[in-house]
PDB file of C-alpha atoms in Angstrom:
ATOM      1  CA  UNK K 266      -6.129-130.755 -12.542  1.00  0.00           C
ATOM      2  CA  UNK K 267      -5.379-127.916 -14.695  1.00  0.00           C
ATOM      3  CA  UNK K 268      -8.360-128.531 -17.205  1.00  0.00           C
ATOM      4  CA  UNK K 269     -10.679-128.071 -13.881  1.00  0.00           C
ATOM      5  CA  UNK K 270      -8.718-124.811 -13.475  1.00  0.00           C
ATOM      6  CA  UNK K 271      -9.076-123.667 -16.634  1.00  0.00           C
ATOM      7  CA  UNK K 272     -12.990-124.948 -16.746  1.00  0.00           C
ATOM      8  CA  UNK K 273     -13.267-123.316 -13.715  1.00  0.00           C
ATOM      9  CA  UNK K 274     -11.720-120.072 -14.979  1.00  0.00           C
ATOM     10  CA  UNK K 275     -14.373-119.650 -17.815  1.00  0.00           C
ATOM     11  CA  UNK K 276     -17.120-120.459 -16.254  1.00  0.00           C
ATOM     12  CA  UNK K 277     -16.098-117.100 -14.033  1.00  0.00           C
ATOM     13  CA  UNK K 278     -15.559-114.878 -17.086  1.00  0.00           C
ATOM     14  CA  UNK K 279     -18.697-116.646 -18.395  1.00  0.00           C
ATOM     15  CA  UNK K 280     -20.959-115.684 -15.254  1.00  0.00           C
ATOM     16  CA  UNK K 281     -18.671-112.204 -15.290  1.00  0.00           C
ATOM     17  CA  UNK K 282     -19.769-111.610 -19.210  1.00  0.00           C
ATOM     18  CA  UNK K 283     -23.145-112.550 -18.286  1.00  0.00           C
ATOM     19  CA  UNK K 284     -23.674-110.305 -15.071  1.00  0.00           C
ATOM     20  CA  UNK K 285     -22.103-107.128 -17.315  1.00  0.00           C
ATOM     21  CA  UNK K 286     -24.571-108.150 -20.150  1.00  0.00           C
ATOM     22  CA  UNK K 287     -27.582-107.759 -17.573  1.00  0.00           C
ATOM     23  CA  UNK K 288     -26.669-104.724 -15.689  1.00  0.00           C
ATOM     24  CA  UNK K 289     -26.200-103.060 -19.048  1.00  0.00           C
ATOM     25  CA  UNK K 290     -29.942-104.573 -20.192  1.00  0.00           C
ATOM     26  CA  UNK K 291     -31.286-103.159 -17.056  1.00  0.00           C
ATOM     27  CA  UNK K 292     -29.415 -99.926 -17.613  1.00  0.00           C
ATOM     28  CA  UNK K 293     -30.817 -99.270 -21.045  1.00  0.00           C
ATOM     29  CA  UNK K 294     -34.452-100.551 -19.992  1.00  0.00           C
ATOM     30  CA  UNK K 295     -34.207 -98.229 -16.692  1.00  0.00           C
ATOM     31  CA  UNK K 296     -33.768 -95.176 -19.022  1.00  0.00           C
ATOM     32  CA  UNK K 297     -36.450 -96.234 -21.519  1.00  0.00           C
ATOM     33  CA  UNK K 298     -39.162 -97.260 -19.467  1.00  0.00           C
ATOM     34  CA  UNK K 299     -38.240 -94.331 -17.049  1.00  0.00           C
ATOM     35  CA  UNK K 300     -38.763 -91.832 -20.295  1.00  0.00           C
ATOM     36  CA  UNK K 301     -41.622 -93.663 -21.244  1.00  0.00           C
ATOM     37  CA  UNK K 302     -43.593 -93.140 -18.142  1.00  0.00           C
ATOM     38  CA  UNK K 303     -43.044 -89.318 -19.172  1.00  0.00           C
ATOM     39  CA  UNK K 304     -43.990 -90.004 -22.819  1.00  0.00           C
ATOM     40  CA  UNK K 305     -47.410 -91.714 -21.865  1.00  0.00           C
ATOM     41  CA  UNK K 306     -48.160 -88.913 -19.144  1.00  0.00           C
ATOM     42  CA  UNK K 307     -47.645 -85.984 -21.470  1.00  0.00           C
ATOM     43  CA  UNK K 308     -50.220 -88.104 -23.508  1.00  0.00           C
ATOM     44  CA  UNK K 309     -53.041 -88.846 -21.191  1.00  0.00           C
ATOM     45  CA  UNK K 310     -52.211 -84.577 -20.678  1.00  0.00           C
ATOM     46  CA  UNK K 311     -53.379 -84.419 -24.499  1.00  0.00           C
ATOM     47  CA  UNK K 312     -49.731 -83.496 -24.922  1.00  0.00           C
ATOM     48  CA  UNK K 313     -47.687 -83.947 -27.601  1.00  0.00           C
ATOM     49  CA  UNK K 314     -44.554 -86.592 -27.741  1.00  0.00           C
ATOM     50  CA  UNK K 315     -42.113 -86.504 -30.318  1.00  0.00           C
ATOM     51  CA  UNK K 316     -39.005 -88.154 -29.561  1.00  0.00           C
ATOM     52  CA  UNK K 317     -37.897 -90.439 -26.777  1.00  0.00           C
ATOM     53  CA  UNK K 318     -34.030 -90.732 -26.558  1.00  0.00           C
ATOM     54  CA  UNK K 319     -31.419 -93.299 -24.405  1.00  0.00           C
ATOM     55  CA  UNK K 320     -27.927 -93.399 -25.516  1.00  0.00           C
ATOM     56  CA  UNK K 321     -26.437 -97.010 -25.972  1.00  0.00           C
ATOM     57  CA  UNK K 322     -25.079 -97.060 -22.474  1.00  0.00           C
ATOM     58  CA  UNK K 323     -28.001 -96.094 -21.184  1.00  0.00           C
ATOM     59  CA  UNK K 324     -26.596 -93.477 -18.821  1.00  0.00           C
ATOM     60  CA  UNK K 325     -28.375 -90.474 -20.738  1.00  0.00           C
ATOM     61  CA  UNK K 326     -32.092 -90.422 -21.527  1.00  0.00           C
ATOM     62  CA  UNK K 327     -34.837 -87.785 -22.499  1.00  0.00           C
ATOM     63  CA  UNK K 328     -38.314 -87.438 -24.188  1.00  0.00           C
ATOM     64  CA  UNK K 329     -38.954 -84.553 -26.148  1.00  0.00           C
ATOM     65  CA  UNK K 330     -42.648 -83.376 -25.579  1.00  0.00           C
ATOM     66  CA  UNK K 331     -45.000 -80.583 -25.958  1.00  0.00           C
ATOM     67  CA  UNK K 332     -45.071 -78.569 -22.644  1.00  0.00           C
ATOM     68  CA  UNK K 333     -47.217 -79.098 -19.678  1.00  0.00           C
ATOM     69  CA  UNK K 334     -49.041 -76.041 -17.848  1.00  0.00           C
ATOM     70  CA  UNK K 335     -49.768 -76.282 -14.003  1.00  0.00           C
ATOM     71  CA  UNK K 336     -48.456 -77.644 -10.822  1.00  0.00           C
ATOM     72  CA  UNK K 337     -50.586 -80.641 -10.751  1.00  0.00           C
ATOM     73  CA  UNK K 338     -49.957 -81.491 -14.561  1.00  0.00           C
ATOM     74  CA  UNK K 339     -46.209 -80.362 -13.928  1.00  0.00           C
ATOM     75  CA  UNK K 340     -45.906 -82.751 -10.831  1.00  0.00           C
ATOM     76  CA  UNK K 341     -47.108 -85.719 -13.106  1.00  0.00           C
ATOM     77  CA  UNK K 342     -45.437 -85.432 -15.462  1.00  0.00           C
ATOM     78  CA  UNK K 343     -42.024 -85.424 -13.195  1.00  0.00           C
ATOM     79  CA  UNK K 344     -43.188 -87.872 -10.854  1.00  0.00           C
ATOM     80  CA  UNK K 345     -44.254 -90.318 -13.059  1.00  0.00           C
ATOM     81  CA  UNK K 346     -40.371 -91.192 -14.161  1.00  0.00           C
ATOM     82  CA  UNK K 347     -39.343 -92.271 -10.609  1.00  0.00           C
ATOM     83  CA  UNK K 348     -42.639 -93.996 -10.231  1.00  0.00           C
ATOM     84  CA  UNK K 349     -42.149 -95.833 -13.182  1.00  0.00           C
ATOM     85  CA  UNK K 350     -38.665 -97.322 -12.028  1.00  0.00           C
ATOM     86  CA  UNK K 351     -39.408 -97.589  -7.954  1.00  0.00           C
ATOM     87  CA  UNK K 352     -42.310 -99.934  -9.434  1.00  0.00           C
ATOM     88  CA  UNK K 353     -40.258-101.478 -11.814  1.00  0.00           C
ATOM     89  CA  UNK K 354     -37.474-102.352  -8.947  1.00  0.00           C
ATOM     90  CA  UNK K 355     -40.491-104.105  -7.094  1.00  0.00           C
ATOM     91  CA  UNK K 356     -41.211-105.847  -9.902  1.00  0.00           C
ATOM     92  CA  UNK K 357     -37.821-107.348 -10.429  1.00  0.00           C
ATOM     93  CA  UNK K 358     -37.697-108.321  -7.053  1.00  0.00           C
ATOM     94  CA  UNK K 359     -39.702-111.471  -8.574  1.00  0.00           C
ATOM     95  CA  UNK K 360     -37.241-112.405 -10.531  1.00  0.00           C
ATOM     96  CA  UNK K 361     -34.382-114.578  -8.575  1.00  0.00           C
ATOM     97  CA  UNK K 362     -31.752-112.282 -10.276  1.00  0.00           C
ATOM     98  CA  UNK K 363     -31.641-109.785  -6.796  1.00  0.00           C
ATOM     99  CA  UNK K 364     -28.746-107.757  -8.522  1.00  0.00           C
ATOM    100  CA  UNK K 365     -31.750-106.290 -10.780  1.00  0.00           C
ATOM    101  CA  UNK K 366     -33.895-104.809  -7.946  1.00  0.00           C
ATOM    102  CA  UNK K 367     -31.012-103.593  -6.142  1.00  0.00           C
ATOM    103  CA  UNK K 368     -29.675-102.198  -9.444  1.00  0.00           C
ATOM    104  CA  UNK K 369     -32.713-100.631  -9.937  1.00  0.00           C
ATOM    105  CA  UNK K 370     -33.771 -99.395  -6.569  1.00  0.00           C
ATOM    106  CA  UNK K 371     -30.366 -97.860  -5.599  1.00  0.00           C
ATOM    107  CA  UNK K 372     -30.289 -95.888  -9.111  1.00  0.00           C
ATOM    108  CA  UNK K 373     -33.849 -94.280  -8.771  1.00  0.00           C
ATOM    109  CA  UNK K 374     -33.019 -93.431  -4.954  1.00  0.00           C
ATOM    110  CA  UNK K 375     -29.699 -91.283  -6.140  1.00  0.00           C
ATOM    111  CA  UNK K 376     -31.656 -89.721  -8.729  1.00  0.00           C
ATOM    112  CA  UNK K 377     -34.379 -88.450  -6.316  1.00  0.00           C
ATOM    113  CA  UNK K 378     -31.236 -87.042  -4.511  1.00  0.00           C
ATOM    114  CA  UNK K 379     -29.840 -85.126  -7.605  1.00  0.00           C
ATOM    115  CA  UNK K 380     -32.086 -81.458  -7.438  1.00  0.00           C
ATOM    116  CA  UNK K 381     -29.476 -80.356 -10.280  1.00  0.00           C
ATOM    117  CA  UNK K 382     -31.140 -78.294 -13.316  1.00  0.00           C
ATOM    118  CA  UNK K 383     -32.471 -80.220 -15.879  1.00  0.00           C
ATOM    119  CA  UNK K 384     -33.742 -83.125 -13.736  1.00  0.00           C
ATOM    120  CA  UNK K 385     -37.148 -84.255 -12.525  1.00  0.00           C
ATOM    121  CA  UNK K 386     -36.762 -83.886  -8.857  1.00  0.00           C
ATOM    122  CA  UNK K 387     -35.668 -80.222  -9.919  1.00  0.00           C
ATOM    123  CA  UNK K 388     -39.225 -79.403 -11.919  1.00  0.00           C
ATOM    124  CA  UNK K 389     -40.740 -80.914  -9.092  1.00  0.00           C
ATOM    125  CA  UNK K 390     -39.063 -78.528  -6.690  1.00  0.00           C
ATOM    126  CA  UNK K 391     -40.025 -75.837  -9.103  1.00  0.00           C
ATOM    127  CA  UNK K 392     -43.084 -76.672  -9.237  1.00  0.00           C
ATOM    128  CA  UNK K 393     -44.297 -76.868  -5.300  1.00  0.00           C
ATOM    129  CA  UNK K 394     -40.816 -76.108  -3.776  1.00  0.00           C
ATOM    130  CA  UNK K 395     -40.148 -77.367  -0.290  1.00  0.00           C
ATOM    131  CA  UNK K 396     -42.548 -79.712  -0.846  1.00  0.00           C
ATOM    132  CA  UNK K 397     -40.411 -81.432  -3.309  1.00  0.00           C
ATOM    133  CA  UNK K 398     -38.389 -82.788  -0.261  1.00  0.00           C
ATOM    134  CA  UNK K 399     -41.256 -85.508   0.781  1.00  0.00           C
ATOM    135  CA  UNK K 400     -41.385 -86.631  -2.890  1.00  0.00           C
ATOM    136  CA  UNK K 401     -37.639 -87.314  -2.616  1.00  0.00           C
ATOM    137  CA  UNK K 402     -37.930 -88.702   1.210  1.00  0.00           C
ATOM    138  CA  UNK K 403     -41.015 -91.051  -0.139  1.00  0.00           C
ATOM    139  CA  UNK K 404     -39.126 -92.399  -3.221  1.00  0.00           C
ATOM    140  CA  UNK K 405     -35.727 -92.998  -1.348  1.00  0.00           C
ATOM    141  CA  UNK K 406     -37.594 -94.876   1.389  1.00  0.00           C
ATOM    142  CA  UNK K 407     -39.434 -97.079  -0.931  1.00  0.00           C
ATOM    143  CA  UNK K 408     -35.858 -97.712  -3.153  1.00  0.00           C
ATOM    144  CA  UNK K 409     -34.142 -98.427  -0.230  1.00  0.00           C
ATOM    145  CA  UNK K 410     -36.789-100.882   1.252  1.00  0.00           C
ATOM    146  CA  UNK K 411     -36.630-102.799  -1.765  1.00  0.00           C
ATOM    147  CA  UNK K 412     -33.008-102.868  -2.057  1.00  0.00           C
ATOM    148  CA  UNK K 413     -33.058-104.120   1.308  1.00  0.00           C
ATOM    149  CA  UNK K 414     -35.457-106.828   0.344  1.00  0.00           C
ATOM    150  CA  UNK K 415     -33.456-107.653  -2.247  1.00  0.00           C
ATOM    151  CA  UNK K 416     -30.407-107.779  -0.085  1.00  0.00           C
ATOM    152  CA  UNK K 417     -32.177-109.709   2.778  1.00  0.00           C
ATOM    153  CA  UNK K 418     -33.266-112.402  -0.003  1.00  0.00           C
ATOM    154  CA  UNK K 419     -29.694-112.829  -1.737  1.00  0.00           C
ATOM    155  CA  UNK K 420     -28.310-113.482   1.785  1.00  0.00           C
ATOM    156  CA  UNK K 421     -30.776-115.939   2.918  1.00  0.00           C
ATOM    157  CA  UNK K 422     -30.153-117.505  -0.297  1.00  0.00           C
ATOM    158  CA  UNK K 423     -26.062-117.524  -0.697  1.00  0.00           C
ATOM    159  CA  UNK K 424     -24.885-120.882  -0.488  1.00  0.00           C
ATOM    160  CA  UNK K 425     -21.040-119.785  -0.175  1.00  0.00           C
ATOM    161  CA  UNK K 426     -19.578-121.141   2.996  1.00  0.00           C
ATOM    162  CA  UNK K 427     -18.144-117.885   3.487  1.00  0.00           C
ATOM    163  CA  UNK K 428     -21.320-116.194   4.028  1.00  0.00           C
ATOM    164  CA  UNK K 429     -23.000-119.065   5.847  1.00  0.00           C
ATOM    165  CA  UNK K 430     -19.703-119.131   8.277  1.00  0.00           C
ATOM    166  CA  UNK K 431     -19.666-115.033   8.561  1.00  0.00           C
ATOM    167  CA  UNK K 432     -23.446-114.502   9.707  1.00  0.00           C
ATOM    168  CA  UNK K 433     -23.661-117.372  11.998  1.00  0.00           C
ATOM    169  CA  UNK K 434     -20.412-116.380  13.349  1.00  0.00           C
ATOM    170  CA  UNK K 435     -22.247-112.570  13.252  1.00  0.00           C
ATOM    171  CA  UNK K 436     -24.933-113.816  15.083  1.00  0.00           C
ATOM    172  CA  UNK K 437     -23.161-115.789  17.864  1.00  0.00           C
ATOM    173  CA  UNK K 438     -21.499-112.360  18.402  1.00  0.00           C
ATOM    174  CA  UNK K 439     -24.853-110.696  18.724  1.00  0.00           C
ATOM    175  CA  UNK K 440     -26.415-113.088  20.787  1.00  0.00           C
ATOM    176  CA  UNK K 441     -23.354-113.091  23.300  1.00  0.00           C
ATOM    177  CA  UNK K 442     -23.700-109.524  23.284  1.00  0.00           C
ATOM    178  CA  UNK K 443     -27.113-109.417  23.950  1.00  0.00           C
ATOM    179  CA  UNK K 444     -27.366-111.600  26.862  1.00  0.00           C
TER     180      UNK K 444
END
């Protein structure tokens, strides 16, 4: 009995190590794919890109590059960031790992949220002002559709009695309720 506990027990610091190990992936691919949508936009701008930095946590990120002139070169440039990961959240949601997506999509949404200095939703409310607001509204609606995807999908999918007893329980509740 206690070498099942004990099995049991590392598997769960196994599956914990593993889960950490991922998130952290994701974290440092997030920032570098997010700076290289940038990188390759200040390119196809005939810009100039010298440096594209993400710490090793991957909770700071940057891309040196020769400056862009214009709105519609300076709203490209920003946008294309946030575009980068929103897609990149879709495209995990292929994956049967739905942590990623929702990882993904929930990070890009509070980043369209932050307007501080320094960040792209700020250029982009620099650049065309107000208007800045629909670019955040557009990119938290898509994030939060595909985290809810992702959600929806992890649910259907759990195989914990727990879950299976709370939402049919949940849903004997909302059918009484409804009738």
């Amino acid at each position: 009995m206690l070498k099942n506990a004990n099995q049991k027990h590392t598997t769960l610091i196994l599956k914990a190590m593993t889960f950490i190990f991922i998130l952290w992936a994701a974290n440092v691919s997030y920032g570098f794919l997010h700076e290289a949508a940038h990188a390759i936009t200040v390119k196809m701008l005939g810009g100039q890109v010298y440096e594209i930095y993400v710490n090793p946590l991957g909770t700071d990120a940057y891309t040196v590059h020769s400056s862009v002139s214009g709105v519609a070169d300076t709203l490209s440039l920003e946008v294309a960031g946030m575009a980068m990961t929103t897609l990149l959240a879709f495209i995990t949601l292929l994956s049967d790992y739905r942590p990623i997506p929702i990882f993904m999509a929930i990070r890009t949404a509070i980043y369209a949220l932050n307007y501080s200095p320094g960040t792209d939703i700020h250029a982009i409310q620099q650049a065309i002002g107000a208007g800045a607001i629909l670019v955040t509204a557009l990119l938290v609606a898509l994030n939060l559709a595909c985290a809810a995807i992702a959600m929806t999908a992890m649910i259907k999918s759990a195989k914990t009695p727990t879950v299976k007893a709370f939402s049919s329980s949940l849903g004997r509740v909302l059918h009484q309720n409804s009738s």
